[in-house]
mmCIF file of C-alpha atoms (C1' of nucleotides) in Angstrom:
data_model
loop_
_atom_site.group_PDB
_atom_site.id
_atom_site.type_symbol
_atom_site.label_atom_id
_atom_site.label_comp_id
_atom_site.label_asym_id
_atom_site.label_seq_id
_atom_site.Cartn_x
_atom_site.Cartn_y
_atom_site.Cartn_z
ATOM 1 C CA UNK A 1 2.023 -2.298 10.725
ATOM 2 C CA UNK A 2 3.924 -2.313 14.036
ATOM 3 C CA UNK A 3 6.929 -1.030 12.697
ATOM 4 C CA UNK A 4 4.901 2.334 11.077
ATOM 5 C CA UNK A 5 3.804 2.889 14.004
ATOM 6 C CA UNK A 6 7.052 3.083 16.495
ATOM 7 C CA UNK A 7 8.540 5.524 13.357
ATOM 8 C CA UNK A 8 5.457 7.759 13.356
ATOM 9 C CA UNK A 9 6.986 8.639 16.912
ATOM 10 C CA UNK A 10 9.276 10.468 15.038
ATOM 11 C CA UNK A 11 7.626 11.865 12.999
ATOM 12 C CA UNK A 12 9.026 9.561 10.081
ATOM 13 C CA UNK A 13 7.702 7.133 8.140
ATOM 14 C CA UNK A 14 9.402 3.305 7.307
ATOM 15 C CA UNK A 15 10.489 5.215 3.556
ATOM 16 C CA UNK A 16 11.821 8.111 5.245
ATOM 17 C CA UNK A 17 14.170 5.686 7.847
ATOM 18 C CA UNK A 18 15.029 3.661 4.678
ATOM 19 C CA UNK A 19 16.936 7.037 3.329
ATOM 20 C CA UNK A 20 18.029 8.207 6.113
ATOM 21 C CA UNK A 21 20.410 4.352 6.426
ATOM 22 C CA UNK A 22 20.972 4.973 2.877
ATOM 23 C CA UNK A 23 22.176 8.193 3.006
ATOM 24 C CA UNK A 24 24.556 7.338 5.835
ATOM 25 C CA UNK A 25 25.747 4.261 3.982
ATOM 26 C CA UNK A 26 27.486 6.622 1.247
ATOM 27 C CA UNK A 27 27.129 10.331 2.143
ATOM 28 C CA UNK A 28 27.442 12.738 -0.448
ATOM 29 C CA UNK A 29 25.774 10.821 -3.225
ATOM 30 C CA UNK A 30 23.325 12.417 -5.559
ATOM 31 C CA UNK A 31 19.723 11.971 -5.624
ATOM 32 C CA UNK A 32 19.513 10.195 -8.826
ATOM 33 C CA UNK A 33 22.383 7.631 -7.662
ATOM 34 C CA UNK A 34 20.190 7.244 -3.984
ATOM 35 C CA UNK A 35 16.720 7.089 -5.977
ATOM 36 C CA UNK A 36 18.248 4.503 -8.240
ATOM 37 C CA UNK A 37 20.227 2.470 -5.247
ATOM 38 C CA UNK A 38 16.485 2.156 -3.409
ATOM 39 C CA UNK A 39 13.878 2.094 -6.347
ATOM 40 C CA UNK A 40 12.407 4.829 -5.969
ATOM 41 C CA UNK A 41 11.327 7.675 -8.807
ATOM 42 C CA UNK A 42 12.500 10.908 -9.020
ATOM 43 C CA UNK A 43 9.419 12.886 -8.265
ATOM 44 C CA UNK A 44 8.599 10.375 -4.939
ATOM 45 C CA UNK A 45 12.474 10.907 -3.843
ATOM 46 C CA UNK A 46 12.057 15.210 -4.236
ATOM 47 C CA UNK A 47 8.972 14.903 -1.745
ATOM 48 C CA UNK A 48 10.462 13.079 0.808
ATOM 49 C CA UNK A 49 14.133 14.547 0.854
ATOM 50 C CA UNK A 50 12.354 17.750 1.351
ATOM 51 C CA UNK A 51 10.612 15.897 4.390
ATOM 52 C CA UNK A 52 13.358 14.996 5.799
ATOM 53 C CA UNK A 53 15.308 18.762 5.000
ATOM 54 C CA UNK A 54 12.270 20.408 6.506
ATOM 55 C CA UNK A 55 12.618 18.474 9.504
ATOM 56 C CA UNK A 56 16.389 19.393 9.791
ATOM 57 C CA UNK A 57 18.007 15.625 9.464
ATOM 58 C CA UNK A 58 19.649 15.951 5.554
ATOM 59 C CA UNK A 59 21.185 18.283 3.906
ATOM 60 C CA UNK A 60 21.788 19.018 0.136
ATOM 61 C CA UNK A 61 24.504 20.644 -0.580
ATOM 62 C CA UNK A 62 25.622 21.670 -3.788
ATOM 63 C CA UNK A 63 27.981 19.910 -5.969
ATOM 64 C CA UNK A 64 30.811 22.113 -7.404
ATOM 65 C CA UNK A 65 31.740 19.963 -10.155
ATOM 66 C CA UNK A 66 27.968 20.072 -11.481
ATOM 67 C CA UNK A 67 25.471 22.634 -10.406
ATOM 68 C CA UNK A 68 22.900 20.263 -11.451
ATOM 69 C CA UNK A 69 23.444 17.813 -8.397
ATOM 70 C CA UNK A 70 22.845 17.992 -4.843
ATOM 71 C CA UNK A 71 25.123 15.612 -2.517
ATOM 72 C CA UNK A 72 23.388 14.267 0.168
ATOM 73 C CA UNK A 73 24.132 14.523 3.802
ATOM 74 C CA UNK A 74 22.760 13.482 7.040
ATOM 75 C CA UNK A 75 22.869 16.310 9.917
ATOM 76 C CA UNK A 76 24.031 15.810 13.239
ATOM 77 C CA UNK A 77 20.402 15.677 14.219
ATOM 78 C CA UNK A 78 19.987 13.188 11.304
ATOM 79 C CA UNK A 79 22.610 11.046 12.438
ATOM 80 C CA UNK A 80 20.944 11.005 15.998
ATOM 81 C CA UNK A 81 17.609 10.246 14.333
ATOM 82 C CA UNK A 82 19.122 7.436 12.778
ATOM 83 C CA UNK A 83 20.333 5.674 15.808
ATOM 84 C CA UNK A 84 16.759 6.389 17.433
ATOM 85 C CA UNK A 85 15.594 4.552 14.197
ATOM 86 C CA UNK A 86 18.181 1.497 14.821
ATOM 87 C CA UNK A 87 16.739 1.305 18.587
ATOM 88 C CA UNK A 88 13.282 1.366 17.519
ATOM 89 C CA UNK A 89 14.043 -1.412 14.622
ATOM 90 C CA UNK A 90 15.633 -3.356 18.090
ATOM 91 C CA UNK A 91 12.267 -3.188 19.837
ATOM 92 C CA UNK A 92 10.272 -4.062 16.748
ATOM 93 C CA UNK A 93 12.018 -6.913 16.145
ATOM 94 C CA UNK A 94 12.160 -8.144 19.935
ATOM 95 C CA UNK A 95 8.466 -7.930 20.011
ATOM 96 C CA UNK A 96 7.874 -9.096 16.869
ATOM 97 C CA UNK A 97 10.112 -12.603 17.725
ATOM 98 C CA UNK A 98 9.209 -12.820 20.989
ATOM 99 C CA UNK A 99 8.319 -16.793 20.587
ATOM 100 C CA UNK A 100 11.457 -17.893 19.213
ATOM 101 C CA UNK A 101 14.347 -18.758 20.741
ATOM 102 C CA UNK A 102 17.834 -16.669 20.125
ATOM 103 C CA UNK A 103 18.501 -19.923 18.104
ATOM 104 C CA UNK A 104 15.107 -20.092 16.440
ATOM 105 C CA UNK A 105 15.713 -16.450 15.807
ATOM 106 C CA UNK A 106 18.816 -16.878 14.149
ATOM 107 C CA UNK A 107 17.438 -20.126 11.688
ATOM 108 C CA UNK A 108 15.105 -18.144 10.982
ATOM 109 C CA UNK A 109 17.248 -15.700 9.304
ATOM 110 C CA UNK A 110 19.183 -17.607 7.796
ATOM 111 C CA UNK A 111 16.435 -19.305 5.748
ATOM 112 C CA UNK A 112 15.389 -15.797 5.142
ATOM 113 C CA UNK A 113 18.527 -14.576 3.716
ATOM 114 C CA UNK A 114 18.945 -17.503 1.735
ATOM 115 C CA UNK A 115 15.590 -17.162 -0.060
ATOM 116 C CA UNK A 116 16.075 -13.057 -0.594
ATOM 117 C CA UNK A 117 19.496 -14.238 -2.092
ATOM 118 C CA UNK A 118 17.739 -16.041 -4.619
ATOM 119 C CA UNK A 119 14.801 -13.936 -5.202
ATOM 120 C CA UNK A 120 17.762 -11.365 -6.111
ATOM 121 C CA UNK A 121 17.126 -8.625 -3.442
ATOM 122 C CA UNK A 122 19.863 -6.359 -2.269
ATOM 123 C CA UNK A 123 20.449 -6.345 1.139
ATOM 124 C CA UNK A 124 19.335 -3.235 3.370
ATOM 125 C CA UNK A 125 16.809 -2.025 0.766
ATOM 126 C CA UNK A 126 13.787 -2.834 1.122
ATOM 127 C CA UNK A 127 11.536 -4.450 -1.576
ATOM 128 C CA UNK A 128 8.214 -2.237 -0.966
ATOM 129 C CA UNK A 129 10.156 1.142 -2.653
ATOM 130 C CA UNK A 130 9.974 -0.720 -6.124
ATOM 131 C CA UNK A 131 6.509 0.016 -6.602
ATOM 132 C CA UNK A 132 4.412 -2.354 -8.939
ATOM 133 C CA UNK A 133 1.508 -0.864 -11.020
ATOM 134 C CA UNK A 134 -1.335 -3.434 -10.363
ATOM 135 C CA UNK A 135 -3.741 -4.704 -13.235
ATOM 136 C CA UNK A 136 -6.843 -2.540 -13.498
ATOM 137 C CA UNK A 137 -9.604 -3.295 -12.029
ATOM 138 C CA UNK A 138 -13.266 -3.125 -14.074
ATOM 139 C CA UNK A 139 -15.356 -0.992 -11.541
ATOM 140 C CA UNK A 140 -19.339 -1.610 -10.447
ATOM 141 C CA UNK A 141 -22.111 -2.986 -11.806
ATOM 142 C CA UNK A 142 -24.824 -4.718 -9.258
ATOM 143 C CA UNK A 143 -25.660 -4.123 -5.910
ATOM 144 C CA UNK A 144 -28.267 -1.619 -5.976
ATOM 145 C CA UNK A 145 -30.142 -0.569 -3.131
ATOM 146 C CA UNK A 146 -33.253 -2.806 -2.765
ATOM 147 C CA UNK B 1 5.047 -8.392 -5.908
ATOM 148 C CA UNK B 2 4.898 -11.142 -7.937
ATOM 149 C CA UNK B 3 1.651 -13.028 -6.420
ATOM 150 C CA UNK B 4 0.061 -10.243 -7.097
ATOM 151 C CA UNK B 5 1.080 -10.131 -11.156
ATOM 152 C CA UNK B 6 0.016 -13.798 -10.744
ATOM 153 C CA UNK B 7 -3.451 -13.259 -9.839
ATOM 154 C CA UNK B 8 -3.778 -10.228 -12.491
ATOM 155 C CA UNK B 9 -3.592 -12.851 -14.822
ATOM 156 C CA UNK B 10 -7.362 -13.832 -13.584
ATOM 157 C CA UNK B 11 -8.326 -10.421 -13.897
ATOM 158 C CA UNK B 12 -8.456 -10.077 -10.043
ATOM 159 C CA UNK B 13 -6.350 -8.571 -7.222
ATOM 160 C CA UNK B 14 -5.089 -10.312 -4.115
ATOM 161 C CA UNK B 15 -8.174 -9.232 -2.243
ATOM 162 C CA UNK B 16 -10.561 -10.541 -3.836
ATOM 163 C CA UNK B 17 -8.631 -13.831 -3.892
ATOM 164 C CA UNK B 18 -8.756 -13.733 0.200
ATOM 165 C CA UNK B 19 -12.410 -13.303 -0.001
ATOM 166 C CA UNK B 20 -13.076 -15.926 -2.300
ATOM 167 C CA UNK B 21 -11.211 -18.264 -0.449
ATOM 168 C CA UNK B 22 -12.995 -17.168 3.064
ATOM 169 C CA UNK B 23 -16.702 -17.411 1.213
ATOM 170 C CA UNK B 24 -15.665 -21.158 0.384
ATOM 171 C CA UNK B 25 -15.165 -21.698 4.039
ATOM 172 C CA UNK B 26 -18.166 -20.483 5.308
ATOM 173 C CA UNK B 27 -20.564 -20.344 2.501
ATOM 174 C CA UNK B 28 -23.833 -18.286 2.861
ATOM 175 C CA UNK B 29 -22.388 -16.080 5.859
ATOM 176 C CA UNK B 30 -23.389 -12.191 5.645
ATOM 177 C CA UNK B 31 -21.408 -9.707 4.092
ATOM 178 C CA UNK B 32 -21.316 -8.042 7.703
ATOM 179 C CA UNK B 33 -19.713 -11.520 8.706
ATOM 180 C CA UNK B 34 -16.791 -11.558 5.555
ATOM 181 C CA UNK B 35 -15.998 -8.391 6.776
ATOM 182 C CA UNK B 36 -15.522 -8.963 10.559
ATOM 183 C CA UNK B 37 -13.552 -11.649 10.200
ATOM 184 C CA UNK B 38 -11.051 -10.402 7.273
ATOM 185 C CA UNK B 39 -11.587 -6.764 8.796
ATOM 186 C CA UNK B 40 -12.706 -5.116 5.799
ATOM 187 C CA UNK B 41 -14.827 -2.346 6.389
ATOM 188 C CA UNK B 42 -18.323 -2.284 5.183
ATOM 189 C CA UNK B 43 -17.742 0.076 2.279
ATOM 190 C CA UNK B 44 -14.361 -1.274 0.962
ATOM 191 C CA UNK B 45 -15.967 -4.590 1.072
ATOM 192 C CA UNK B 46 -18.990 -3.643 -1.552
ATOM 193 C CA UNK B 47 -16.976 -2.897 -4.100
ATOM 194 C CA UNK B 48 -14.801 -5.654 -3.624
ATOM 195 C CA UNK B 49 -18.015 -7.995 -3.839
ATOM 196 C CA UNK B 50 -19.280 -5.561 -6.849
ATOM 197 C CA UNK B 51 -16.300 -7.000 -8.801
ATOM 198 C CA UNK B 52 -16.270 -10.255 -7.537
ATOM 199 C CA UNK B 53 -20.116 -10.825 -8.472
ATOM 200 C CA UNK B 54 -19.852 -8.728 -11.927
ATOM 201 C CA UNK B 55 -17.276 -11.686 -12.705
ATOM 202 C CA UNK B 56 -19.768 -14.054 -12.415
ATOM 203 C CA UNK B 57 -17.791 -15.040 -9.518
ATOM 204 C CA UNK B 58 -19.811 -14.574 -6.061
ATOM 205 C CA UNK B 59 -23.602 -14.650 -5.827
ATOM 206 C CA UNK B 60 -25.501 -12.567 -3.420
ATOM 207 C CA UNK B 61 -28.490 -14.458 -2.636
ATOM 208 C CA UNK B 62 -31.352 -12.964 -0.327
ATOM 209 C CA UNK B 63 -31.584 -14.218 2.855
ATOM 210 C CA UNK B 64 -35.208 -15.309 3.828
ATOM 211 C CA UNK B 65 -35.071 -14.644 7.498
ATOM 212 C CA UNK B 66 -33.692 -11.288 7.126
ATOM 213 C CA UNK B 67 -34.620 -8.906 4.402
ATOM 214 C CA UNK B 68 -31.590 -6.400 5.089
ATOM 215 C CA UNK B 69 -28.756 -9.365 4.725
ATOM 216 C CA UNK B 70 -27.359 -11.189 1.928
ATOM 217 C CA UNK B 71 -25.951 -14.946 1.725
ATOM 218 C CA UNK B 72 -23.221 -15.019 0.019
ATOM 219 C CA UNK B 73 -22.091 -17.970 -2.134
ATOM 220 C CA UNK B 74 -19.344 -18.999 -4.452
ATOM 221 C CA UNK B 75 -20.871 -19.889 -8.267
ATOM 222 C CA UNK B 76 -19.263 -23.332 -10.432
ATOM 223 C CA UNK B 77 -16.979 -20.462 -11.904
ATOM 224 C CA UNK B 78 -16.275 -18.848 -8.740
ATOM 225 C CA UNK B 79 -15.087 -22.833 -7.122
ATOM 226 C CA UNK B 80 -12.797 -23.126 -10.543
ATOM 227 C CA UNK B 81 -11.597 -19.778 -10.117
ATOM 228 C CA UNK B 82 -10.542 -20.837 -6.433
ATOM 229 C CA UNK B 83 -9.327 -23.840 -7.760
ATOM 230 C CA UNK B 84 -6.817 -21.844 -10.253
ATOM 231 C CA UNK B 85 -5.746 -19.517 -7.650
ATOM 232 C CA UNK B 86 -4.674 -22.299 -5.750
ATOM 233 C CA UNK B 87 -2.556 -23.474 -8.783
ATOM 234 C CA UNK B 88 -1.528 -20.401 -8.903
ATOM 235 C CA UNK B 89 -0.327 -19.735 -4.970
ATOM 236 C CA UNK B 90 1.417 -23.154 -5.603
ATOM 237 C CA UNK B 91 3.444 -22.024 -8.508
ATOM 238 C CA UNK B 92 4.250 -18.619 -6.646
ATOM 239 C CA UNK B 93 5.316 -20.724 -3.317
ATOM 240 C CA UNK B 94 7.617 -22.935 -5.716
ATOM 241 C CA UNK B 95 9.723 -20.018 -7.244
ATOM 242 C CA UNK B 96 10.025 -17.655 -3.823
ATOM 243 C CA UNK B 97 11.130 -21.020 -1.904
ATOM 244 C CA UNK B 98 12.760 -21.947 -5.197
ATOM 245 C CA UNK B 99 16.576 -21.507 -2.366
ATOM 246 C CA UNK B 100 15.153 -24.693 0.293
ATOM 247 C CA UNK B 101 14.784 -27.616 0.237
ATOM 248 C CA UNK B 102 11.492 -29.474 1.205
ATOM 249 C CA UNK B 103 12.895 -29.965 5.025
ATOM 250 C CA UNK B 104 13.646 -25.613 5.292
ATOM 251 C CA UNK B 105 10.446 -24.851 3.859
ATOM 252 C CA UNK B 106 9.367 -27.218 6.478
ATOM 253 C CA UNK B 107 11.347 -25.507 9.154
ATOM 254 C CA UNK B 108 10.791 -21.689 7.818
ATOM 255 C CA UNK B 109 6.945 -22.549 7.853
ATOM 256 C CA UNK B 110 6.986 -23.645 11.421
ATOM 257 C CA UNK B 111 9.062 -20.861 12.669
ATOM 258 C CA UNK B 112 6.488 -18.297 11.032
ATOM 259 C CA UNK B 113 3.673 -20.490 12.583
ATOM 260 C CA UNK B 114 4.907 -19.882 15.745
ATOM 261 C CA UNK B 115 5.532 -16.146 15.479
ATOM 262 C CA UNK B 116 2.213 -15.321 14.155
ATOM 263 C CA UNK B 117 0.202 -17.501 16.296
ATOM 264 C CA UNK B 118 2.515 -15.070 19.161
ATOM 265 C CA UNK B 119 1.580 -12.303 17.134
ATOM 266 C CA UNK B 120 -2.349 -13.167 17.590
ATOM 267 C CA UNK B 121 -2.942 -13.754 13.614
ATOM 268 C CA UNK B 122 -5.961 -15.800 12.906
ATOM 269 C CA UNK B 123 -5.001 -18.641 10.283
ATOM 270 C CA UNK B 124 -6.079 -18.402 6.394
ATOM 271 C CA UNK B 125 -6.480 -14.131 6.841
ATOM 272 C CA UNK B 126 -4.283 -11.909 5.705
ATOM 273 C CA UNK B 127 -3.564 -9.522 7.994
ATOM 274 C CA UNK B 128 -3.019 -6.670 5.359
ATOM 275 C CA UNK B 129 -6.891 -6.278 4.966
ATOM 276 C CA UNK B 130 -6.581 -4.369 8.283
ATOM 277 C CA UNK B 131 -5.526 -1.304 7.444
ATOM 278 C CA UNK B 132 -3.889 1.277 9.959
ATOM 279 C CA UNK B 133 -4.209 4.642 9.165
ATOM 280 C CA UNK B 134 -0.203 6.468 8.882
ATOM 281 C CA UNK B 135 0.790 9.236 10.789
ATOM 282 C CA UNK B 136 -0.088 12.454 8.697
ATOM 283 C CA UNK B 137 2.929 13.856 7.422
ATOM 284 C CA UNK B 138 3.916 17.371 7.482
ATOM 285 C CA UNK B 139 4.079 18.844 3.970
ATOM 286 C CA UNK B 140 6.981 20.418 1.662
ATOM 287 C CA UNK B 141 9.416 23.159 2.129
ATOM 288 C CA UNK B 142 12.736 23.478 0.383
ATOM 289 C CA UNK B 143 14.259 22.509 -2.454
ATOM 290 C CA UNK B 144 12.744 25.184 -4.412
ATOM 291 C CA UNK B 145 13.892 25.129 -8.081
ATOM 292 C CA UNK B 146 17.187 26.932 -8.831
ATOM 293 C "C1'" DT C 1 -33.959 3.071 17.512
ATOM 294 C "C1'" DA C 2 -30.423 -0.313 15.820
ATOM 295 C "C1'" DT C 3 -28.482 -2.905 12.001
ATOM 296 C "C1'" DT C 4 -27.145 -4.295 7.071
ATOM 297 C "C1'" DG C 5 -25.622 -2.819 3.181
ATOM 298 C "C1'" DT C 6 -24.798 1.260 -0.150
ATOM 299 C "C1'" DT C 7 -23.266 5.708 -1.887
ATOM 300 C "C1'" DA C 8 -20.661 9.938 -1.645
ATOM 301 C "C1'" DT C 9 -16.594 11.898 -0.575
ATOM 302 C "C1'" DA C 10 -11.946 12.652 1.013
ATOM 303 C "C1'" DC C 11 -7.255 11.418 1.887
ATOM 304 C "C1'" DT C 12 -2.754 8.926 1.237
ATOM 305 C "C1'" DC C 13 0.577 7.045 -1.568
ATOM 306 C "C1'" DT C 14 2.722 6.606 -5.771
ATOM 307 C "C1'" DA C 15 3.408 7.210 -10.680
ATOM 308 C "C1'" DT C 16 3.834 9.704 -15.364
ATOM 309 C "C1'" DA C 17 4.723 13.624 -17.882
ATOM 310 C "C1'" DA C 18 5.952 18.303 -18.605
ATOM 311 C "C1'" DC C 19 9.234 21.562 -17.147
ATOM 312 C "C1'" DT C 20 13.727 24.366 -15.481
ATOM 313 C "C1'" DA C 21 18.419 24.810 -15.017
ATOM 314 C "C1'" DT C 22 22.717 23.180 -16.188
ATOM 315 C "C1'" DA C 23 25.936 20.426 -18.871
ATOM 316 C "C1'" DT D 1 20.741 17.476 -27.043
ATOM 317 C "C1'" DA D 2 21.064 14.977 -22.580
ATOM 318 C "C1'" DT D 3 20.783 14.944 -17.543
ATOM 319 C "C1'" DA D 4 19.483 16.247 -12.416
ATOM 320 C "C1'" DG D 5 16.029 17.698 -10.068
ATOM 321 C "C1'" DT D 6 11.228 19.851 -9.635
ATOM 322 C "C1'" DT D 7 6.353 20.688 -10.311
ATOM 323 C "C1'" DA D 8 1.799 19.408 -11.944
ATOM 324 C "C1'" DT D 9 -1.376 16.062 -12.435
ATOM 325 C "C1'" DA D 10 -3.617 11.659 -12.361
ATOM 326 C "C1'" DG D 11 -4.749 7.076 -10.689
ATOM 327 C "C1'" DA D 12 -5.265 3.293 -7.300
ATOM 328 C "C1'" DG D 13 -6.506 1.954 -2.782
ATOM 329 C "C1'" DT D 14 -8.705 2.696 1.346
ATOM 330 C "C1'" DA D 15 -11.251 5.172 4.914
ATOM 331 C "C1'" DT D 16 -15.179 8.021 7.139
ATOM 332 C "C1'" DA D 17 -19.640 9.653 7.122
ATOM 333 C "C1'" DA D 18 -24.245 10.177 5.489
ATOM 334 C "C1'" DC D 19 -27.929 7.405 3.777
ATOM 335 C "C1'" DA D 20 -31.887 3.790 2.596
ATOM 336 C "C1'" DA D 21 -34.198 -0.282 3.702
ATOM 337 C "C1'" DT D 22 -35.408 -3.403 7.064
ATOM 338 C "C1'" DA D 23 -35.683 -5.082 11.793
#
DNA sequence: TATTGTTATACTCTATAACTATA
DNA sequence: TATAGTTATAGAGTATAACAATA
């Protein structure tokens, strides 16, 4: 994971720069309307908005017209963050295309868009926060040491 | 992730349907060999084989030359197994591509070809069996309960 | 002593459920 | 009683390291 990688730079990881867009995309909104916009549970969304508080890019302020709420808000630092995050997404994706063409590049995501149309996906959130609980697995059995 | 709810169905995980495919290719190689080439480490593998030969699946058969190695080989109900997982990658192909028509699958397949033949992916592995460790993160702070 | 495979253990990520404060 | 957010806990997946048997 290429991408994981260039964020761990700083300091972030791929969820964190996924809420720190969607956060900039409509500032102000609660954490229940951010966790629901991106898939992501309550309990997951606490741990990494205080990541991301800790390390000075968001805010939550409180919401006068309901104590309950926080709103959301990037910092200034978060807003620089972000664009650090956009240049970084730049360099992924040069590397990551560097055998196509600008043309090739833009077929290419074209066909892509077409089939995440279908498939229902909203753009700028990413699939992997809608986490899918896998079948069990049965566990052991053979293999002893001889 | 759909494939994966697919595969469930079998009673097996996406893993084990990459190593049941790559035993069919190269039947009787070591489990040190599997593992090299889908780069699955020794211990990870085991248990993946556990399940796999608990199934009735995989067989582990001694190798006569060398007592520490086993050859491993695909039973009749591992091949029909294989054979339903292709069915089964089939189906999943025809609703994600469900958008294209024959001629942009064609096109989308050949663009990816190219990018991870760039990207130095070997053909028929997954390249999600290589796992890279995340950056650690840096643990909670705020947000304390008001 | 080096190698193949196994076991023991630890760590990361994510979820579910119980809980607190407010509405 | 219902809702926003938090804390506690558990489970799934994977890794690292110590180990046994064989070379």
């Amino acid at each position: 994971m290429k991408f994981g990688k260039r964020v761990a730079d700083l300091d972030l990881t791929p969820p964190h720069a996924g809420i720190l867009r969607a956060i900039s995309m409509s500032e102000g909104m609660s954490q229940k309307a951010l966790g629901g916009r991106l898939g992501i549970v309550p309990s997951r969304l606490v741990e990494l908005l205080d990541e991301l508080d800790q390390r000075g890019l968001v805010e939550r302020r409180d919401d006068e017209n309901d104590r309950r709420v926080y709103a959301l808000h990037l910092t200034k630092k978060g807003g620089a963050t972000l664009e650090a995050l956009a240049r970084v997404g730049r360099e992924h994706q040069e590397t990551l295309l560097a055998a196509l063409t600008s043309q090739e590049r833009e077929l290419l995501a074209s066909l892509l868009a077409k089939v995440a149309e279908e498939q229902g996906l909203t753009p700028g959130v990413h699939p992997g926060y809608a986490y899918l609980r896998r079948a069990r697995r049965s566990r052991k059995g053979p293999g002893a040491q001889r």
